Each structure stands twice: as C-alpha cells, then as structure tokens.
Coordinates of C-alpha atoms in Angstrom, one line a residue:
Chain A
X377 CA -16.9 32.5 -11.9
X378 CA -14.0 32.9 -14.4
X379 CA -11.6 32.5 -11.8
X380 CA -12.3 28.9 -11.2
X381 CA -9.3 26.8 -11.8
X382 CA -9.0 23.5 -13.3
X383 CA -8.0 21.9 -10.1
X384 CA -11.0 23.1 -8.6
X385 CA -13.3 21.8 -11.4
X386 CA -11.6 17.9 -11.1
X387 CA -12.1 18.3 -7.3
X388 CA -15.9 18.7 -8.6
X389 CA -15.7 16.0 -10.9
X390 CA -14.3 13.5 -8.5
X391 CA -16.8 14.5 -6.1
X392 CA -19.7 13.7 -8.7
X393 CA -18.2 10.1 -9.0
X394 CA -19.7 9.5 -5.6
X395 CA -23.2 10.8 -6.3
X396 CA -25.8 8.0 -5.0
X397 CA -23.2 5.8 -3.2
X398 CA -25.1 6.2 -0.4
X399 CA -23.7 4.4 2.8
X400 CA -20.2 3.0 1.5
X401 CA -16.7 3.5 2.2
X402 CA -15.1 6.1 0.0
X403 CA -11.4 5.2 -0.4
X404 CA -9.8 8.1 -2.4
X405 CA -6.3 8.2 -3.0
X406 CA -4.5 11.5 -3.8
X407 CA -5.2 15.0 -2.9
X408 CA -7.8 15.9 -5.3
X409 CA -9.7 12.6 -4.9
X410 CA -9.8 13.1 -1.2
X411 CA -11.1 16.5 -1.5
X412 CA -13.6 15.4 -4.1
X413 CA -15.0 12.7 -1.4
X414 CA -15.1 15.1 1.4
X415 CA -16.7 17.8 -1.0
X416 CA -19.7 15.0 -1.6
X417 CA -19.7 14.1 1.9
X418 CA -20.5 17.7 2.9
X419 CA -23.0 18.5 0.1
X420 CA -25.0 15.7 -1.7
X421 CA -23.9 12.5 -0.2
X422 CA -24.1 13.0 3.4
X423 CA -24.1 9.2 4.2
X424 CA -20.8 8.7 2.5
X425 CA -18.2 6.9 4.8
X426 CA -14.5 8.3 5.2
X427 CA -11.6 6.6 6.6
X428 CA -9.0 8.7 8.0
X429 CA -6.5 6.1 6.5
X430 CA -6.3 4.2 9.2
X431 CA -8.2 3.0 11.9
X432 CA -11.1 5.6 12.2
X433 CA -14.1 6.7 10.2
X434 CA -14.3 10.2 10.2
X435 CA -16.6 13.2 9.3
X436 CA -15.4 15.8 6.7
X437 CA -14.0 17.5 9.6
X438 CA -12.1 14.6 10.9
X439 CA -14.4 14.1 13.9
X440 CA -14.3 10.6 14.6
X441 CA -17.8 8.4 14.0
X442 CA -16.6 5.0 13.7
X443 CA -14.3 2.1 14.0
X444 CA -12.8 0.8 11.0
X445 CA -9.4 -0.6 11.6
X446 CA -7.5 -1.6 8.3
X447 CA -7.5 -5.3 8.7
X448 CA -11.4 -5.0 8.8
X449 CA -11.5 -3.6 5.2
X450 CA -10.3 -6.9 4.1
X451 CA -12.9 -9.2 6.4
X452 CA -16.1 -7.0 5.8
X453 CA -15.8 -4.0 3.5
X454 CA -13.8 -5.1 0.3
X455 CA -15.7 -8.9 -0.3
X456 CA -19.4 -7.2 0.2
X457 CA -19.0 -4.3 -2.5
X458 CA -19.7 -1.5 -0.1
X459 CA -16.5 0.5 -1.2
X460 CA -15.6 2.8 -3.9
X461 CA -11.8 3.3 -4.5
X462 CA -10.7 6.2 -6.5
X463 CA -6.9 5.1 -7.3
X464 CA -4.0 6.5 -9.1
X465 CA -2.7 4.7 -12.4
X466 CA 0.8 4.9 -14.1
X467 CA -0.9 3.3 -17.3
X468 CA -4.7 2.8 -18.4
X469 CA -5.7 1.4 -21.7
X470 CA -9.0 1.5 -23.7
X471 CA -10.6 -1.1 -21.6
X472 CA -9.9 -0.1 -18.3
X473 CA -7.1 -2.2 -17.3
X474 CA -4.6 -0.2 -15.1
X475 CA -0.9 -0.6 -14.1
X476 CA 0.8 0.4 -10.8
X477 CA 3.3 -2.8 -10.7
X478 CA 6.2 -2.2 -13.5
X479 CA 7.1 -0.7 -17.0
X480 CA 8.8 -3.1 -19.0
X481 CA 9.4 -6.5 -18.3
X482 CA 8.0 -7.3 -15.1
X483 CA 11.1 -9.6 -14.0
X484 CA 13.6 -6.6 -14.6
X485 CA 11.4 -3.3 -15.5
X486 CA 12.7 -0.3 -16.6
X487 CA 10.8 1.4 -14.0
X488 CA 9.9 -0.5 -10.9
X489 CA 6.3 0.9 -9.8
X490 CA 4.8 0.7 -6.1
X491 CA 3.0 -2.9 -6.7
X492 CA -0.3 -3.8 -7.4
X493 CA -1.2 -3.4 -4.0
X494 CA -5.2 -3.4 -3.7
X495 CA -6.0 -3.4 -7.3
X496 CA -6.5 -7.1 -8.1
X497 CA -9.0 -7.4 -5.4
X498 CA -10.6 -3.8 -5.7
X499 CA -11.5 -4.1 -9.4
X500 CA -13.4 -7.5 -9.0
X501 CA -15.0 -6.8 -5.7
X502 CA -16.2 -3.2 -5.9
X503 CA -16.4 -0.1 -7.5
X504 CA -13.1 1.5 -8.8
X505 CA -12.4 4.8 -10.6
X506 CA -9.0 6.2 -11.5
X507 CA -7.8 9.5 -11.1
X508 CA -5.0 10.7 -13.6
X509 CA -3.6 14.1 -12.7
X510 CA -1.8 14.6 -15.9
X511 CA -3.6 13.4 -18.8
X512 CA -1.0 12.2 -21.5
X513 CA -0.1 9.4 -24.0
X514 CA 2.5 7.8 -21.4
X515 CA -0.7 7.0 -19.1
X516 CA -3.1 6.1 -21.7
X517 CA -1.3 3.3 -23.4
X518 CA -2.5 1.1 -26.3
X519 CA -1.6 -2.0 -24.0
X520 CA -0.5 -1.6 -20.2
X521 CA 2.7 -3.4 -19.5
X522 CA 1.0 -5.5 -16.2
X523 CA -2.6 -5.6 -15.7
X524 CA -2.9 -4.9 -12.0
X525 CA -6.6 -3.4 -12.1
X526 CA -8.7 -5.6 -14.1
X527 CA -10.3 -4.0 -17.1
X528 CA -13.6 -4.9 -18.8
X529 CA -11.9 -7.2 -21.8
X530 CA -9.9 -8.9 -19.0
X531 CA -12.6 -9.4 -16.8
X532 CA -14.8 -11.1 -19.4
X533 CA -12.1 -13.6 -20.5
X534 CA -11.8 -14.4 -16.7
X535 CA -15.4 -15.2 -16.3
X536 CA -18.1 -15.0 -13.8
X537 CA -15.9 -15.0 -10.4
X538 CA -14.3 -11.7 -12.0
X539 CA -17.5 -10.2 -13.5
X540 CA -20.0 -10.5 -10.3
X541 CA -19.0 -7.2 -8.9
X542 CA -16.6 -5.7 -11.8
X543 CA -17.5 -2.1 -12.0
X544 CA -14.6 0.1 -13.1
X545 CA -16.7 3.5 -12.9
X546 CA -15.2 6.3 -14.4
X547 CA -11.8 8.0 -15.0
X548 CA -11.3 11.7 -13.8
X549 CA -8.1 13.5 -15.4
X550 CA -6.9 17.0 -15.8
X551 CA -8.8 17.2 -19.2
X552 CA -12.2 15.6 -18.4
X553 CA -14.0 12.7 -17.1
X554 CA -14.3 9.2 -19.0
X555 CA -16.3 6.2 -18.9
X556 CA -16.3 2.6 -20.1
X557 CA -19.5 3.0 -22.1
X558 CA -18.4 2.7 -25.7
X559 CA -18.9 -0.5 -28.0
X560 CA -17.2 -3.5 -26.3
X561 CA -16.5 -1.1 -23.1
X562 CA -14.3 1.1 -24.7
X563 CA -13.2 4.4 -22.9
X564 CA -15.3 7.3 -24.0
X565 CA -15.6 11.1 -23.0
X566 CA -18.4 11.9 -20.9
X567 CA -17.6 15.3 -20.3
X568 CA -14.7 17.7 -21.0
X569 CA -13.4 20.4 -18.5
X570 CA -14.4 24.0 -19.6
X571 CA -11.9 25.1 -22.5
X572 CA -10.6 21.4 -23.0
X573 CA -11.0 20.4 -26.7
X574 CA -11.4 17.0 -28.2
X575 CA -8.3 17.5 -30.4
X576 CA -6.4 18.2 -27.0
X577 CA -8.0 14.9 -25.6
X578 CA -7.0 12.9 -28.8
X579 CA -3.4 14.3 -28.8
X580 CA -2.8 13.2 -25.3
X581 CA -4.5 9.7 -25.4
X582 CA -2.6 6.7 -27.4
X583 CA -6.0 5.2 -28.4
X584 CA -9.0 6.7 -30.3
X585 CA -11.5 8.2 -27.7
X586 CA -15.1 9.0 -28.6
X587 CA -16.0 12.6 -27.4
X588 CA -18.5 13.2 -29.5
X589 CA -21.3 12.9 -27.1
X590 CA -19.3 14.7 -24.2
X591 CA -20.7 17.5 -22.5
X592 CA -19.0 20.5 -20.4
X593 CA -17.9 19.2 -16.7
X594 CA -19.9 21.5 -14.3
X595 CA -18.5 24.4 -12.6
X596 CA -18.5 24.4 -8.8
X597 CA -21.8 25.9 -7.1
X598 CA -20.5 29.3 -5.0
X599 CA -21.4 27.1 -2.0
X600 CA -18.9 24.5 -3.2
X601 CA -16.5 26.8 -4.0
X602 CA -16.4 28.3 -0.6
X603 CA -16.1 24.8 1.2
X604 CA -13.0 23.9 -1.2
X605 CA -11.5 27.5 -0.8
X606 CA -12.2 28.1 2.6
X607 CA -12.6 24.9 4.5
X608 CA -11.2 21.6 2.9
X609 CA -8.5 23.1 1.3
X610 CA -7.3 26.5 2.6
X611 CA -3.9 25.7 2.0
X612 CA -4.5 25.1 -1.7
X613 CA -2.7 21.9 -2.1
X614 CA -5.0 21.0 -5.0
X615 CA -3.1 23.1 -7.1
X616 CA 0.1 21.3 -6.6
X617 CA -1.8 18.3 -8.1
X618 CA -3.5 20.0 -11.0
X619 CA -1.2 23.2 -11.7
X620 CA -3.7 26.0 -13.5
Chain B
X890 CA 8.5 -18.8 27.7
X891 CA 9.9 -16.7 25.6
X892 CA 13.4 -15.2 26.4
X893 CA 14.3 -12.0 26.9
X894 CA 17.3 -10.7 25.1
X895 CA 19.2 -7.8 23.8
X896 CA 18.4 -6.6 20.4
X897 CA 21.7 -7.7 18.9
X898 CA 21.5 -11.2 20.5
X899 CA 17.9 -11.9 19.4
X900 CA 19.0 -10.9 15.7
X901 CA 22.1 -12.8 15.9
X902 CA 20.5 -16.1 17.1
X903 CA 17.3 -15.9 15.2
X904 CA 18.1 -14.4 11.8
X905 CA 20.4 -16.5 9.9
X906 CA 21.8 -15.9 6.4
X907 CA 19.3 -17.3 3.5
X908 CA 16.3 -17.0 5.9
X909 CA 12.9 -16.1 4.9
X910 CA 12.2 -13.2 7.2
X911 CA 9.0 -11.2 7.9
X912 CA 9.1 -7.8 9.3
X913 CA 5.5 -6.8 9.9
X914 CA 3.6 -3.5 11.3
X915 CA 1.4 -1.6 9.1
X916 CA 2.0 2.3 9.3
X917 CA 2.2 1.8 13.3
X918 CA 5.1 -0.3 14.9
X919 CA 7.4 -1.2 12.0
X920 CA 10.4 -2.8 13.7
X921 CA 12.7 -0.3 12.4
X922 CA 15.4 -0.9 14.9
X923 CA 15.4 -4.8 14.2
X924 CA 15.9 -3.8 10.7
X925 CA 18.7 -1.9 10.9
X926 CA 20.3 -4.4 13.4
X927 CA 20.3 -7.0 10.6
X928 CA 21.9 -4.6 8.4
X929 CA 24.4 -4.2 11.4
X930 CA 25.2 -8.0 11.7
X931 CA 25.6 -8.2 7.7
X932 CA 23.0 -10.7 6.9
X933 CA 22.8 -11.8 3.5
X934 CA 20.5 -13.4 0.9
X935 CA 17.1 -13.0 2.8
X936 CA 14.0 -13.7 1.3
X937 CA 12.1 -10.6 3.0
X938 CA 8.0 -10.7 3.5
X939 CA 6.1 -7.7 4.1
X940 CA 2.7 -6.5 2.9
X941 CA 3.9 -3.1 2.6
X942 CA 7.8 -2.9 2.4
X943 CA 8.3 1.0 3.1
X944 CA 11.7 2.5 4.4
X945 CA 12.5 -0.2 6.8
X946 CA 12.9 -3.0 3.5
X947 CA 14.6 0.0 1.5
X948 CA 17.3 0.2 4.2
X949 CA 17.9 -3.8 4.1
X950 CA 17.7 -3.9 0.3
X951 CA 20.1 -0.9 -0.4
X952 CA 22.3 -2.5 2.5
X953 CA 22.3 -5.7 0.4
X954 CA 20.8 -8.1 2.9
X955 CA 18.1 -9.5 0.4
X956 CA 17.9 -11.6 -2.5
X957 CA 14.4 -12.0 -3.0
X958 CA 11.3 -9.7 -1.6
X959 CA 7.6 -10.9 -1.6
X960 CA 5.4 -8.0 -1.2
X961 CA 2.2 -6.4 -2.6
X962 CA 2.9 -2.4 -2.4
X963 CA 6.6 -1.2 -2.2
X964 CA 6.6 2.8 -1.5
X965 CA 7.5 5.8 0.9
X966 CA 4.2 6.2 2.2
X967 CA 3.0 9.9 1.5
X968 CA 6.3 10.8 -0.1
X969 CA 6.8 8.5 -3.1
X970 CA 9.2 5.9 -4.2
X971 CA 11.7 3.8 -2.3
X972 CA 14.8 4.4 -4.7
X973 CA 17.0 1.9 -3.1
X974 CA 14.2 -0.9 -3.7
X975 CA 13.6 0.3 -7.4
X976 CA 17.6 0.1 -8.0
X977 CA 17.8 -3.3 -6.9
X978 CA 15.1 -4.2 -9.3
X979 CA 15.9 -2.2 -12.3
X980 CA 19.8 -2.2 -12.0
X981 CA 20.7 -5.2 -9.5
X982 CA 22.3 -2.7 -7.0
X983 CA 23.9 -3.7 -4.9
X984 CA 23.0 -7.2 -5.7
X985 CA 19.9 -8.6 -8.0
X986 CA 16.8 -8.6 -6.3
X987 CA 14.0 -10.9 -7.5
X988 CA 10.4 -10.1 -6.8
X989 CA 7.2 -12.2 -6.0
X990 CA 4.4 -9.6 -6.2
X991 CA 1.1 -10.6 -4.7
X992 CA -2.2 -8.1 -4.0
X993 CA -2.8 -6.9 -0.4
X994 CA -5.5 -9.7 0.2
X995 CA -3.2 -12.3 -1.2
X996 CA -0.3 -11.5 1.3
X997 CA -2.8 -11.4 4.2
X998 CA -4.6 -14.5 3.3
X999 CA -1.0 -16.4 3.2
X1000 CA -0.2 -15.1 6.5
X1001 CA -3.4 -16.4 7.8
X1002 CA -3.4 -19.7 6.1
X1003 CA 0.4 -20.2 7.5
X1004 CA -0.9 -19.1 10.9
X1005 CA -3.8 -21.7 10.7
X1006 CA -1.4 -24.6 9.9
X1007 CA -3.0 -24.8 6.3
X1008 CA -0.9 -25.3 3.0
X1009 CA -2.8 -22.5 1.2
X1010 CA -5.4 -19.9 1.3
X1011 CA -8.3 -19.2 -1.3
X1012 CA -9.4 -16.0 -2.6
X1013 CA -11.3 -14.5 -5.4
X1014 CA -8.9 -11.7 -6.5
X1015 CA -6.1 -12.0 -9.3
X1016 CA -9.1 -13.0 -12.0
X1017 CA -8.1 -11.2 -15.0
X1018 CA -4.8 -9.8 -13.9
X1019 CA -1.4 -10.3 -15.3
X1020 CA -0.1 -11.1 -11.9
X1021 CA -0.6 -15.4 -12.4
X1022 CA 1.7 -14.9 -15.3
X1023 CA 4.3 -13.3 -13.3
X1024 CA 3.8 -14.6 -10.0
X1025 CA 4.4 -18.7 -9.7
X1026 CA 2.7 -18.7 -6.3
X1027 CA -0.9 -17.9 -7.7
X1028 CA -2.8 -21.2 -9.2
X1029 CA -6.1 -21.9 -9.7
X1030 CA -8.6 -24.3 -7.7
X1031 CA -12.1 -25.0 -8.3
X1032 CA -14.5 -24.8 -5.6
X1033 CA -15.8 -28.5 -5.0
X1034 CA -19.4 -27.0 -3.4
X1035 CA -20.0 -24.2 -6.2
X1036 CA -17.4 -25.3 -9.3
X1037 CA -16.7 -21.5 -8.9
X1038 CA -12.7 -21.2 -10.0
X1039 CA -10.6 -19.3 -7.1
X1040 CA -7.2 -18.1 -6.8
X1041 CA -5.0 -20.4 -4.4
X1042 CA -1.9 -18.8 -3.0
X1043 CA 0.5 -20.8 -0.4
X1044 CA 1.0 -20.3 3.1
X1045 CA 3.7 -18.0 4.3
X1046 CA 5.7 -19.5 7.0
X1047 CA 8.6 -17.5 7.5
X1048 CA 11.9 -19.1 9.1
X1049 CA 11.7 -15.9 11.1
X1050 CA 9.0 -13.3 12.1
X1051 CA 9.9 -9.9 13.5
X1052 CA 7.4 -7.4 14.9
X1053 CA 7.5 -4.3 17.5
X1054 CA 4.9 -4.1 20.4
X1055 CA 4.5 -1.5 22.8
X1056 CA 5.3 -4.0 26.1
X1057 CA 6.3 -7.5 27.2
X1058 CA 5.8 -8.9 30.6
X1059 CA 8.9 -10.8 31.8
X1060 CA 7.7 -13.9 31.1
X1061 CA 7.4 -12.6 27.4
X1062 CA 4.0 -12.4 26.9
X1063 CA 3.5 -9.5 24.4
X1064 CA 0.7 -6.7 24.4
X1065 CA 0.2 -4.1 21.5
X1066 CA -2.9 -1.9 20.9
X1067 CA -3.8 0.9 18.3
X1068 CA -3.8 0.1 14.5
X1069 CA -2.5 -3.5 14.2
X1070 CA -1.7 -5.3 11.0
X1071 CA -0.8 -8.6 10.2
X1072 CA 1.5 -9.2 13.2
X1073 CA -0.4 -11.9 15.1
X1074 CA -0.6 -13.9 12.1
X1075 CA 3.0 -13.5 11.0
X1076 CA 4.3 -14.3 14.3
X1077 CA 2.0 -17.5 14.7
X1078 CA 3.1 -18.7 11.2
X1079 CA 6.7 -18.3 11.8
X1080 CA 9.2 -20.9 13.0
X1081 CA 10.9 -18.3 15.3
X1082 CA 10.0 -14.8 16.0
X1083 CA 11.4 -11.9 17.8
X1084 CA 9.3 -9.4 19.4
X1085 CA 11.3 -5.9 20.1
X1086 CA 9.2 -3.9 23.0
X1087 CA 9.1 -0.4 24.0
X1088 CA 9.5 -1.7 27.6
X1089 CA 9.5 -4.9 29.5
X1090 CA 7.2 -4.4 32.6
X1091 CA 6.2 -6.5 35.7
X1092 CA 2.5 -6.9 34.8
X1093 CA 0.7 -6.1 31.6
X1094 CA -2.4 -3.7 32.5
X1095 CA -5.4 -4.5 29.7
X1096 CA -5.6 -1.9 27.3
X1097 CA -9.1 -1.7 25.2
X1098 CA -8.6 -3.1 21.8
X1099 CA -5.3 -4.9 22.9
X1100 CA -3.9 -7.9 20.8
X1101 CA -1.7 -10.0 23.6
X1102 CA 0.5 -12.9 22.2
X1103 CA 1.0 -15.6 24.8
X1104 CA 4.8 -16.4 25.8
X1105 CA 4.7 -19.7 24.3
X1106 CA 4.1 -18.2 20.9
X1107 CA 7.0 -16.0 21.1
X1108 CA 10.7 -16.9 20.4
X1109 CA 12.5 -13.9 22.1
X1110 CA 11.7 -10.4 23.3
X1111 CA 14.1 -7.5 23.0
X1112 CA 13.8 -4.4 24.6
X1113 CA 14.3 -1.6 22.3
X1114 CA 12.9 1.8 23.1
X1115 CA 11.8 3.9 19.7
X1116 CA 12.6 1.0 18.2
X1117 CA 9.7 1.9 15.5
X1118 CA 10.8 5.1 14.8
X1119 CA 10.3 6.7 12.4
X1120 CA 7.0 5.1 12.4
X1121 CA 5.1 5.8 15.6
X1122 CA 4.0 3.5 18.9
X1123 CA 0.6 4.5 20.1
X1124 CA 0.9 5.4 23.7
X1125 CA 4.7 6.3 23.4
X1126 CA 5.4 8.5 20.8
X1127 CA 4.1 10.0 17.2
X1128 CA 5.2 9.2 13.7
X1129 CA 8.3 11.2 12.7
X1130 CA 6.5 12.7 9.1
X1131 CA 9.8 15.0 8.5
X1132 CA 11.9 11.5 8.5
X1133 CA 9.8 9.9 5.6
X1134 CA 10.7 13.1 3.7
X1135 CA 14.3 13.1 4.7
X1136 CA 14.7 9.5 3.6
X1137 CA 14.0 10.4 0.1
X1138 CA 17.2 12.3 -0.1
X1139 CA 18.9 9.6 1.7
X1140 CA 17.7 6.5 -0.5
X1141 CA 18.0 8.6 -3.7
X1142 CA 21.4 8.4 -4.0
X1143 CA 23.9 5.2 -3.6
X1144 CA 26.8 7.2 -2.4
X1145 CA 24.4 9.3 0.4
X1146 CA 22.9 6.0 1.4
X1147 CA 26.4 4.3 1.5
X1148 CA 27.3 7.1 3.9
X1149 CA 24.0 7.0 6.0
X1150 CA 24.8 3.5 6.6
X1151 CA 28.2 3.8 7.7
X1152 CA 27.3 6.8 9.8
X1153 CA 23.9 5.9 11.1
X1154 CA 23.7 2.3 11.5
X1155 CA 27.1 0.5 11.6
X1156 CA 28.6 3.5 13.5
X1157 CA 25.5 2.2 16.0
X1158 CA 27.6 -0.9 16.5
X1159 CA 28.3 -0.4 20.1
X1160 CA 26.7 -3.2 21.7
X1161 CA 29.6 -5.6 22.2
X1162 CA 27.7 -8.5 23.1
X1163 CA 26.1 -9.0 19.8
X1164 CA 26.4 -12.6 18.4
X1165 CA 27.0 -13.7 14.8
X1166 CA 29.3 -11.8 12.4
X1167 CA 29.7 -8.1 11.9
X1168 CA 31.0 -7.7 8.5
X1169 CA 28.5 -4.9 7.8
X1170 CA 27.1 -3.8 4.7
X1171 CA 28.4 -5.0 1.5

C-alpha cells in the first residue's frame, strides 16, 4: 500500500481516538476528524453516535437515527461526560493547554481568533482530543497566550472541580499521534506517521517531545482504504486539509 | 398584546443608541434583516450580545454600530474568520470594540438566569482557563451544600432582544420550530423584544417541536419575509451556503465592505415610515 497518503494515515489515526468509546457522542471538528469518526463508526466502533452538526444523530450514511438538538448538548450530554470532542487548536503547549481565543494580549490582540467557544466546558467535563493539520512551532508553543482548553497543569491547580472529568486524550497531527503520558503529564510521541522522523517532530515543536517510545502509525486496512476513498470522501476533501 | 409593526418602526422604536442588544438564533432563524435595519438607522455604541456572532454581527461591527461584544465564538461558519470583527478588535476600525468573552455554556446559562429573574448562574466550566483573568463577569462561588467551588456568571438582561421566527398571529403570539437556540431565554430575559417573522397569519397551526412565545412576552412583531437570509427558515427556505463564502470576499476588505453597506444596505432605505434618525453608517 505504498500509495497511501498522509491524509489517509491521519484519518485512521483520528478513527483510533474513538476506539473503545462505545455509545457516546463524537463531536469531530474539521474534515479529517469527521472522516475519522465516520470511519470508526463504520468499522470498529459501531455504537458511536454522530451528530449532523445541528439537531439529528445520524449514521455514517447520514440516515437519521435520533433527535439531539444542540441545546440538549448542554443539558444532558456535556455535563455527564458522554462525549468525545476532537477540536482544532491555534496553540497547544506541553501540558495540553489549548488556545483558540487570541494571539497576543487578550484586550488588543495581534490576532483575534474565533473565541473559546465550548473549550472551557468541554475540557473539564468530558474527553477532548485535538487535531492539528500543520504541526509546527507556531502551534506547539512554550506557553499559550490564552488558556481556552484546560491542560493538565492548570487542571491540577484548579482542583477537584476541574479534574473530576478532565481528560485531554490525544493530539493527532500531520506528523503523528501524541498524548500527555510523560512525566508531569507532558506531551510525548505515541506514534509517528510512516516516513516521519523524531528530528522532524523536534524541529516542528517549540518544546521537547519525547518520541523514543513512539511506534509507527498504522496503515489503513484494505477495507478502511476502500471506505475512505470510495464511500466517505470520494471528492478527496482530506487532501485539502493534509496535502501529500 | 404585542404590536404588529414595520421592521423600520420596530427597530426605530425599540433599539436605542447605547443599548445592550441581543440578536439570537443558532445557525437557523438568524435575524439578518433586523441587523441590517439597525445599520440603516445608524445606531451607535451598542453592546451586542450573541452566543455565536457570525455574519450578522460582522456587518453591525463593520458598520460601526457596536462598542462592545459579549460572545463565545465569532466566526463565519464553515468558511473562516469574521474580518470586520477582527479588524475592530485588532485595529479599532471603524471604532474600538471591547470584548467580553465567555464559553458557550457560560452564555447559555447567563440567558437562562436572565429569563428566570435570577441574578446569576452557576456552572462547572472556566476552571483552569485564563478567561477569569480577562473577563470580569466570571467569579467564584462556594456551594453551600457541598463546599465545591464553582463559576458564577451574571444574568444577561438585554435592553432589547431580537429574534426571527417562522410565524406570528395577529395578536403577536410567536411560533418557531426546527433548530432553536436560546431565543426563548433571550426574549424572556429582555426589557423589550422584537420578533421578525416570515409571515403574520390568522391562526397558528401546531407544528411538532414548536416553541411558542405568548403575545404578552413579546413587545413587537414585524413581518420580514426572508428575514433570516442567508441563514434559513425551516419550512420556508434553505440556507444560502454560497452567501457565507461570498461574505468572506466582502468582509475581508474595508473598501469592499463600505461599498456593500452603501449599495446593499443603505440603498434599501426605501421604507419612508422609519422612525429614528437615518444618518447611516459612519
């Protein structure tokens, strides 16, 4: 399978985020996260619940299977932990703090970003992962300008109320898969995508990342490749997010 | 009983310079026509409140109507940034824009508290984030039963809330269905409210999943067909996805935006019965 693209490896890596999740609401944001969630649902996580982004729960083909209007998310899903969000991040630091609010001073930022949206609640209420299509030093920074999604160090400082359901699970990038299982919950490499070296990751990250224990991200199976290419994304939207 | 008025009169009478104004509707039923009427009437120094400021507030902010924004996410859904919003925050153009940033849950809970007549709401979010440092309306409170420390956020009670719904009857009872956000709370929390509707009808036929706002909770109703465009009104028209992409090309540049305001908003100033001043955009 030498023709497997980096985007396809990333889709499978995102699908793997949901392995073992069972019957909970997957909330993927972005093309590759959406494809990953639908791939997981179509293969090894058949109980995963997918939203159409508005009011319905749908299966992988878009067939409606439930009523889940957005406002119910805050009533029933978020506070009970039955959700796994895969969000984007403009900045991430070694402890998993995430920024989508502003670059620079918050009051008069150099770059006003989208705003914290659900990150402050998501990160302390249920499992959250991040998707970074372009792994680089501008994203993986020494310290984020505004903590929107809560990382491990800040959750510990904030105490029990923040830690009870705090679960920053993984970061998937175009270079590899990372978690926060290092000493003091620092980010470490779990697997690097085929062809990616530890030096490449070190070069693209502003803080040290231990990749000594990292394996190689797995390739799609023949069935997964068929699903990605022919069923879930025949138009090849994935290649726009992660160019080969 | 709610008054049935023209859109121009509704905005002219209910929205004043310096007001705290909430335009709500999530993805669906976004009150765009009312937003543009506010621009047309040249309102200034507004504090705009909205969970998800999208194109509707990019237009108001770019036109210089706002001095402050209370929000949790500001983007062009499915497209990218709101360039007028960013220009205002980053470069104070056309006027400085103060921001009060909350999370989605924080905003929703603030509206619920406002609608319930309570001074504040309690939630578990915000712990560990930097927002309490930047946002003065997040404080900590200790639960008297468990001792748990939680976030408290003050009620939002807008001077005026504006929403769009599918229908109203002649008494001003309002009916909406499909995807709804915090419209009900926004109206109940507000001192005054204006509801734009696709049509005013003799009788509201029940619809599954409907939300009905009784006439005594609504100040005024104005008929504004296609008033949610480019968002959608279930049962009336679909979302105009191409417009959201088109907006990126308008909002990206100050001159293109000014031309758009002149040609597409101020040129629509044909309703001669509008109350209030009409100095237009500054």
